[in-house]
């Protein structure tokens, strides 16, 4: 797990009510082999599953997401205000297993009453780098440039960007972004969540 770095204070434009409590956002880059999780405190983790466990990997992922999401009734703290999930890539050879993971995770979020948003890979890349295509290297470089963060793998990096996108949408950007890149967030179908 990587340690979060310190980020600037919330922008002055945030409301007085919102300034009292920063929204809690979790980012999830889902896959069947190594989902990335960005926790509400900014730390990240990769959940490694074993192929030999077959569909049992879904239970491992569900438990990991459950811990990330929390819940007072489980002694895991309050639920987050928002979870941001990378959507299933279109025309992907891994779409079937990712769809199974999405089903498990979305059902968990629904049962717990946690609002979530789906962000396409192209929209996430465009938000992070200004360009909606290409490999993962530009996202890692942008994370280092903007937040001073390095990650153990691209799953954690994607999860961090998903969390940052959610915080930005709620009015608490972790760092400065070009306005044109930030506008990409308007393509996301965001759930009804109080914006600070």
PDB file of C-alpha atoms in Angstrom:
ATOM      1  CA  UNK A   1       0.000   0.000   0.000  1.00  0.00           C
ATOM      2  CA  UNK A   2       1.414   3.414  -0.879  1.00  0.00           C
ATOM      3  CA  UNK A   3       1.256   6.299   1.528  1.00  0.00           C
ATOM      4  CA  UNK A   4      -0.796   9.346   0.582  1.00  0.00           C
ATOM      5  CA  UNK A   5       0.992  12.645   0.150  1.00  0.00           C
ATOM      6  CA  UNK A   6      -0.162  15.933   1.564  1.00  0.00           C
ATOM      7  CA  UNK A   7      -2.289  17.985  -0.789  1.00  0.00           C
ATOM      8  CA  UNK A   8      -3.278  21.647  -0.738  1.00  0.00           C
ATOM      9  CA  UNK A   9      -6.265  22.759   1.277  1.00  0.00           C
ATOM     10  CA  UNK A  10      -9.718  22.732  -0.303  1.00  0.00           C
ATOM     11  CA  UNK A  11     -10.387  25.682  -2.608  1.00  0.00           C
ATOM     12  CA  UNK A  12     -11.845  28.816  -1.048  1.00  0.00           C
ATOM     13  CA  UNK A  13     -14.854  28.438  -3.336  1.00  0.00           C
ATOM     14  CA  UNK A  14     -16.041  25.484  -1.259  1.00  0.00           C
ATOM     15  CA  UNK A  15     -19.045  26.295   0.878  1.00  0.00           C
ATOM     16  CA  UNK A  16     -18.632  26.900   4.590  1.00  0.00           C
ATOM     17  CA  UNK A  17     -20.603  23.734   5.328  1.00  0.00           C
ATOM     18  CA  UNK A  18     -18.400  21.709   3.000  1.00  0.00           C
ATOM     19  CA  UNK A  19     -15.216  23.170   4.446  1.00  0.00           C
ATOM     20  CA  UNK A  20     -16.066  21.561   7.791  1.00  0.00           C
ATOM     21  CA  UNK A  21     -15.946  18.071   6.325  1.00  0.00           C
ATOM     22  CA  UNK A  22     -14.183  16.940   3.211  1.00  0.00           C
ATOM     23  CA  UNK A  23     -16.164  14.419   1.151  1.00  0.00           C
ATOM     24  CA  UNK A  24     -15.057  10.791   1.379  1.00  0.00           C
ATOM     25  CA  UNK A  25     -14.445   9.294  -2.064  1.00  0.00           C
ATOM     26  CA  UNK A  26     -13.202   5.810  -3.013  1.00  0.00           C
ATOM     27  CA  UNK A  27     -11.832   4.911  -6.455  1.00  0.00           C
ATOM     28  CA  UNK A  28     -12.089   1.393  -7.925  1.00  0.00           C
ATOM     29  CA  UNK A  29     -10.270   0.115 -11.019  1.00  0.00           C
ATOM     30  CA  UNK A  30     -11.959  -3.260 -11.330  1.00  0.00           C
ATOM     31  CA  UNK A  31     -10.574  -6.425 -12.900  1.00  0.00           C
ATOM     32  CA  UNK A  32     -10.730 -10.128 -12.072  1.00  0.00           C
ATOM     33  CA  UNK A  33      -6.953 -10.464 -11.577  1.00  0.00           C
ATOM     34  CA  UNK A  34      -5.756  -7.302  -9.805  1.00  0.00           C
ATOM     35  CA  UNK A  35      -8.308  -4.605  -8.951  1.00  0.00           C
ATOM     36  CA  UNK A  36      -6.881  -1.284  -7.819  1.00  0.00           C
ATOM     37  CA  UNK A  37      -8.388   0.504  -4.820  1.00  0.00           C
ATOM     38  CA  UNK A  38      -7.897   4.135  -3.794  1.00  0.00           C
ATOM     39  CA  UNK A  39      -9.107   4.533  -0.226  1.00  0.00           C
ATOM     40  CA  UNK A  40     -10.755   7.641   1.141  1.00  0.00           C
ATOM     41  CA  UNK A  41      -7.470   8.726   2.776  1.00  0.00           C
ATOM     42  CA  UNK A  42      -5.673   8.637  -0.583  1.00  0.00           C
ATOM     43  CA  UNK A  43      -3.695   5.459   0.032  1.00  0.00           C
ATOM     44  CA  UNK A  44      -3.883   2.772  -2.656  1.00  0.00           C
ATOM     45  CA  UNK A  45      -3.765  -1.008  -2.847  1.00  0.00           C
ATOM     46  CA  UNK A  46      -3.926  -3.763  -5.450  1.00  0.00           C
ATOM     47  CA  UNK A  47      -6.073  -6.789  -4.623  1.00  0.00           C
ATOM     48  CA  UNK A  48      -4.251  -9.756  -6.142  1.00  0.00           C
ATOM     49  CA  UNK A  49      -6.377 -12.809  -6.911  1.00  0.00           C
ATOM     50  CA  UNK A  50      -5.322 -16.310  -7.936  1.00  0.00           C
ATOM     51  CA  UNK A  51      -6.568 -17.813 -11.201  1.00  0.00           C
ATOM     52  CA  UNK A  52      -6.777 -21.262  -9.611  1.00  0.00           C
ATOM     53  CA  UNK A  53      -9.497 -19.927  -7.284  1.00  0.00           C
ATOM     54  CA  UNK A  54     -11.860 -19.465 -10.243  1.00  0.00           C
ATOM     55  CA  UNK A  55     -15.065 -17.675  -9.300  1.00  0.00           C
ATOM     56  CA  UNK A  56     -13.848 -17.612  -5.693  1.00  0.00           C
ATOM     57  CA  UNK A  57     -11.882 -14.540  -6.776  1.00  0.00           C
ATOM     58  CA  UNK A  58     -15.190 -12.660  -6.835  1.00  0.00           C
ATOM     59  CA  UNK A  59     -15.572 -13.225  -3.090  1.00  0.00           C
ATOM     60  CA  UNK A  60     -12.038 -11.914  -2.468  1.00  0.00           C
ATOM     61  CA  UNK A  61     -12.772  -8.779  -4.505  1.00  0.00           C
ATOM     62  CA  UNK A  62     -16.141  -8.270  -2.826  1.00  0.00           C
ATOM     63  CA  UNK A  63     -14.533  -8.470   0.623  1.00  0.00           C
ATOM     64  CA  UNK A  64     -11.781  -6.023  -0.358  1.00  0.00           C
ATOM     65  CA  UNK A  65     -14.325  -3.528  -1.718  1.00  0.00           C
ATOM     66  CA  UNK A  66     -16.472  -3.997   1.365  1.00  0.00           C
ATOM     67  CA  UNK A  67     -13.525  -3.054   3.572  1.00  0.00           C
ATOM     68  CA  UNK A  68     -12.747  -0.038   1.353  1.00  0.00           C
ATOM     69  CA  UNK A  69     -16.361   1.126   1.469  1.00  0.00           C
ATOM     70  CA  UNK A  70     -16.765   0.520   5.191  1.00  0.00           C
ATOM     71  CA  UNK A  71     -20.003   0.751   7.107  1.00  0.00           C
ATOM     72  CA  UNK A  72     -20.690   1.571  10.753  1.00  0.00           C
ATOM     73  CA  UNK A  73     -22.625  -1.673  11.233  1.00  0.00           C
ATOM     74  CA  UNK A  74     -19.422  -3.603  10.456  1.00  0.00           C
ATOM     75  CA  UNK A  75     -17.172  -1.429  12.593  1.00  0.00           C
ATOM     76  CA  UNK A  76     -15.524  -0.033   9.461  1.00  0.00           C
ATOM     77  CA  UNK A  77     -16.433   3.629   9.794  1.00  0.00           C
ATOM     78  CA  UNK A  78     -18.943   5.696   7.836  1.00  0.00           C
ATOM     79  CA  UNK A  79     -19.812   4.954   4.244  1.00  0.00           C
ATOM     80  CA  UNK A  80     -18.158   7.142   1.597  1.00  0.00           C
ATOM     81  CA  UNK A  81     -20.075   9.942  -0.057  1.00  0.00           C
ATOM     82  CA  UNK A  82     -19.181   8.581  -3.494  1.00  0.00           C
ATOM     83  CA  UNK A  83     -17.435   5.641  -5.146  1.00  0.00           C
ATOM     84  CA  UNK A  84     -16.006   6.177  -8.619  1.00  0.00           C
ATOM     85  CA  UNK A  85     -15.590   3.032 -10.731  1.00  0.00           C
ATOM     86  CA  UNK A  86     -13.866   2.605 -14.077  1.00  0.00           C
ATOM     87  CA  UNK A  87     -16.528   1.392 -16.483  1.00  0.00           C
ATOM     88  CA  UNK A  88     -16.226  -1.815 -18.517  1.00  0.00           C
ATOM     89  CA  UNK A  89     -14.120  -1.104 -21.609  1.00  0.00           C
ATOM     90  CA  UNK A  90     -15.997  -1.633 -24.856  1.00  0.00           C
ATOM     91  CA  UNK A  91     -14.659  -4.325 -27.196  1.00  0.00           C
ATOM     92  CA  UNK A  92     -12.381  -5.755 -24.508  1.00  0.00           C
ATOM     93  CA  UNK A  93     -11.418  -9.432 -24.495  1.00  0.00           C
ATOM     94  CA  UNK A  94     -11.719  -9.238 -20.705  1.00  0.00           C
ATOM     95  CA  UNK A  95     -15.270  -7.814 -20.776  1.00  0.00           C
ATOM     96  CA  UNK A  96     -16.938 -11.020 -19.515  1.00  0.00           C
ATOM     97  CA  UNK A  97     -14.877 -11.438 -16.332  1.00  0.00           C
ATOM     98  CA  UNK A  98     -14.925  -7.683 -15.677  1.00  0.00           C
ATOM     99  CA  UNK A  99     -18.707  -7.717 -16.059  1.00  0.00           C
ATOM    100  CA  UNK A 100     -18.885 -10.415 -13.361  1.00  0.00           C
ATOM    101  CA  UNK A 101     -16.748  -8.277 -11.044  1.00  0.00           C
ATOM    102  CA  UNK A 102     -18.885  -5.220 -11.789  1.00  0.00           C
ATOM    103  CA  UNK A 103     -22.038  -7.171 -10.951  1.00  0.00           C
ATOM    104  CA  UNK A 104     -20.684  -8.203  -7.552  1.00  0.00           C
ATOM    105  CA  UNK A 105     -19.330  -4.742  -6.707  1.00  0.00           C
ATOM    106  CA  UNK A 106     -22.312  -2.744  -7.951  1.00  0.00           C
ATOM    107  CA  UNK A 107     -24.686  -5.019  -6.033  1.00  0.00           C
ATOM    108  CA  UNK A 108     -22.641  -4.482  -2.863  1.00  0.00           C
ATOM    109  CA  UNK A 109     -22.699  -0.708  -3.345  1.00  0.00           C
ATOM    110  CA  UNK A 110     -26.422  -0.784  -4.059  1.00  0.00           C
ATOM    111  CA  UNK A 111     -27.148  -2.853  -0.920  1.00  0.00           C
ATOM    112  CA  UNK A 112     -25.065  -0.526   1.240  1.00  0.00           C
ATOM    113  CA  UNK A 113     -26.711   2.559  -0.278  1.00  0.00           C
ATOM    114  CA  UNK A 114     -23.452   4.033  -1.579  1.00  0.00           C
ATOM    115  CA  UNK A 115     -23.799   6.245  -4.669  1.00  0.00           C
ATOM    116  CA  UNK A 116     -21.381   5.391  -7.459  1.00  0.00           C
ATOM    117  CA  UNK A 117     -20.360   6.784 -10.821  1.00  0.00           C
ATOM    118  CA  UNK A 118     -18.998   4.907 -13.827  1.00  0.00           C
ATOM    119  CA  UNK A 119     -16.189   6.589 -15.750  1.00  0.00           C
ATOM    120  CA  UNK A 120     -15.125   5.214 -19.124  1.00  0.00           C
ATOM    121  CA  UNK A 121     -11.411   4.536 -19.602  1.00  0.00           C
ATOM    122  CA  UNK A 122     -11.253   7.169 -22.370  1.00  0.00           C
ATOM    123  CA  UNK A 123     -12.853   9.838 -20.164  1.00  0.00           C
ATOM    124  CA  UNK A 124     -10.519   9.003 -17.272  1.00  0.00           C
ATOM    125  CA  UNK A 125      -7.444   9.233 -19.527  1.00  0.00           C
ATOM    126  CA  UNK A 126      -8.661  12.520 -21.001  1.00  0.00           C
ATOM    127  CA  UNK A 127      -9.228  13.933 -17.509  1.00  0.00           C
ATOM    128  CA  UNK A 128      -5.793  12.777 -16.336  1.00  0.00           C
ATOM    129  CA  UNK A 129      -3.728  13.591 -19.431  1.00  0.00           C
ATOM    130  CA  UNK A 130      -5.780  15.659 -21.858  1.00  0.00           C
ATOM    131  CA  UNK A 131      -5.864  12.773 -24.336  1.00  0.00           C
ATOM    132  CA  UNK A 132      -8.430   9.944 -24.254  1.00  0.00           C
ATOM    133  CA  UNK A 133      -6.264   7.223 -25.786  1.00  0.00           C
ATOM    134  CA  UNK A 134      -2.843   5.679 -25.356  1.00  0.00           C
ATOM    135  CA  UNK A 135      -1.112   3.508 -22.817  1.00  0.00           C
ATOM    136  CA  UNK A 136      -0.895   3.934 -19.052  1.00  0.00           C
ATOM    137  CA  UNK A 137       2.459   5.751 -18.924  1.00  0.00           C
ATOM    138  CA  UNK A 138       1.032   9.277 -19.452  1.00  0.00           C
ATOM    139  CA  UNK A 139      -1.383   8.736 -16.544  1.00  0.00           C
ATOM    140  CA  UNK A 140       1.482   7.761 -14.249  1.00  0.00           C
ATOM    141  CA  UNK A 141       3.530  10.759 -15.408  1.00  0.00           C
ATOM    142  CA  UNK A 142       0.595  13.099 -14.853  1.00  0.00           C
ATOM    143  CA  UNK A 143       0.038  11.681 -11.341  1.00  0.00           C
ATOM    144  CA  UNK A 144       3.676  12.329 -10.532  1.00  0.00           C
ATOM    145  CA  UNK A 145       3.624  15.835 -12.031  1.00  0.00           C
ATOM    146  CA  UNK A 146       0.344  16.939 -10.444  1.00  0.00           C
ATOM    147  CA  UNK A 147       0.344  15.076  -7.114  1.00  0.00           C
ATOM    148  CA  UNK A 148       3.924  13.924  -6.612  1.00  0.00           C
ATOM    149  CA  UNK A 149       2.615  10.351  -6.447  1.00  0.00           C
ATOM    150  CA  UNK A 150       4.132   7.118  -7.717  1.00  0.00           C
ATOM    151  CA  UNK A 151       2.247   3.821  -7.630  1.00  0.00           C
ATOM    152  CA  UNK A 152       3.125   0.146  -7.455  1.00  0.00           C
ATOM    153  CA  UNK A 153       1.168  -0.558 -10.645  1.00  0.00           C
ATOM    154  CA  UNK A 154      -1.243   1.014 -13.123  1.00  0.00           C
ATOM    155  CA  UNK A 155      -4.259  -0.439 -11.262  1.00  0.00           C
ATOM    156  CA  UNK A 156      -3.472   1.729  -8.239  1.00  0.00           C
ATOM    157  CA  UNK A 157      -2.753   4.715 -10.485  1.00  0.00           C
ATOM    158  CA  UNK A 158      -6.117   4.378 -12.252  1.00  0.00           C
ATOM    159  CA  UNK A 159      -7.907   3.992  -8.912  1.00  0.00           C
ATOM    160  CA  UNK A 160      -6.233   7.151  -7.612  1.00  0.00           C
ATOM    161  CA  UNK A 161      -7.298   9.080 -10.720  1.00  0.00           C
ATOM    162  CA  UNK A 162     -10.864   7.835 -10.249  1.00  0.00           C
ATOM    163  CA  UNK A 163     -10.853   9.080  -6.655  1.00  0.00           C
ATOM    164  CA  UNK A 164      -9.358  12.407  -7.714  1.00  0.00           C
ATOM    165  CA  UNK A 165     -12.035  12.769 -10.417  1.00  0.00           C
ATOM    166  CA  UNK A 166     -14.769  12.218  -7.821  1.00  0.00           C
ATOM    167  CA  UNK A 167     -13.262  14.738  -5.412  1.00  0.00           C
ATOM    168  CA  UNK A 168     -12.901  17.226  -8.256  1.00  0.00           C
ATOM    169  CA  UNK A 169     -16.534  16.741  -9.272  1.00  0.00           C
ATOM    170  CA  UNK A 170     -17.637  17.366  -5.688  1.00  0.00           C
ATOM    171  CA  UNK A 171     -15.668  20.618  -5.570  1.00  0.00           C
ATOM    172  CA  UNK A 172     -12.559  19.420  -3.714  1.00  0.00           C
ATOM    173  CA  UNK A 173      -9.850  18.983  -6.351  1.00  0.00           C
ATOM    174  CA  UNK A 174      -6.626  17.615  -4.921  1.00  0.00           C
ATOM    175  CA  UNK A 175      -4.521  19.736  -7.295  1.00  0.00           C
ATOM    176  CA  UNK A 176      -4.733  22.151 -10.193  1.00  0.00           C
ATOM    177  CA  UNK A 177      -5.930  20.788 -13.554  1.00  0.00           C
ATOM    178  CA  UNK A 178      -6.354  22.455 -16.955  1.00  0.00           C
ATOM    179  CA  UNK A 179      -9.974  23.562 -17.392  1.00  0.00           C
ATOM    180  CA  UNK A 180     -10.329  21.649 -20.675  1.00  0.00           C
ATOM    181  CA  UNK A 181      -9.263  18.415 -18.965  1.00  0.00           C
ATOM    182  CA  UNK A 182     -11.608  19.041 -16.061  1.00  0.00           C
ATOM    183  CA  UNK A 183     -14.513  19.555 -18.486  1.00  0.00           C
ATOM    184  CA  UNK A 184     -14.213  15.875 -19.438  1.00  0.00           C
ATOM    185  CA  UNK A 185     -15.932  15.081 -16.146  1.00  0.00           C
ATOM    186  CA  UNK A 186     -19.143  16.499 -17.618  1.00  0.00           C
ATOM    187  CA  UNK A 187     -19.364  13.349 -19.771  1.00  0.00           C
ATOM    188  CA  UNK A 188     -19.882  11.208 -16.674  1.00  0.00           C
ATOM    189  CA  UNK A 189     -23.387  10.396 -15.491  1.00  0.00           C
ATOM    190  CA  UNK A 190     -22.902  11.349 -11.856  1.00  0.00           C
ATOM    191  CA  UNK A 191     -25.344  10.122  -9.196  1.00  0.00           C
ATOM    192  CA  UNK A 192     -27.365  12.474  -7.052  1.00  0.00           C
ATOM    193  CA  UNK A 193     -24.865  13.461  -4.377  1.00  0.00           C
ATOM    194  CA  UNK A 194     -24.692  16.643  -2.339  1.00  0.00           C
ATOM    195  CA  UNK A 195     -21.994  18.791  -3.909  1.00  0.00           C
ATOM    196  CA  UNK A 196     -20.073  20.743  -1.346  1.00  0.00           C
TER     197      UNK A 196
END
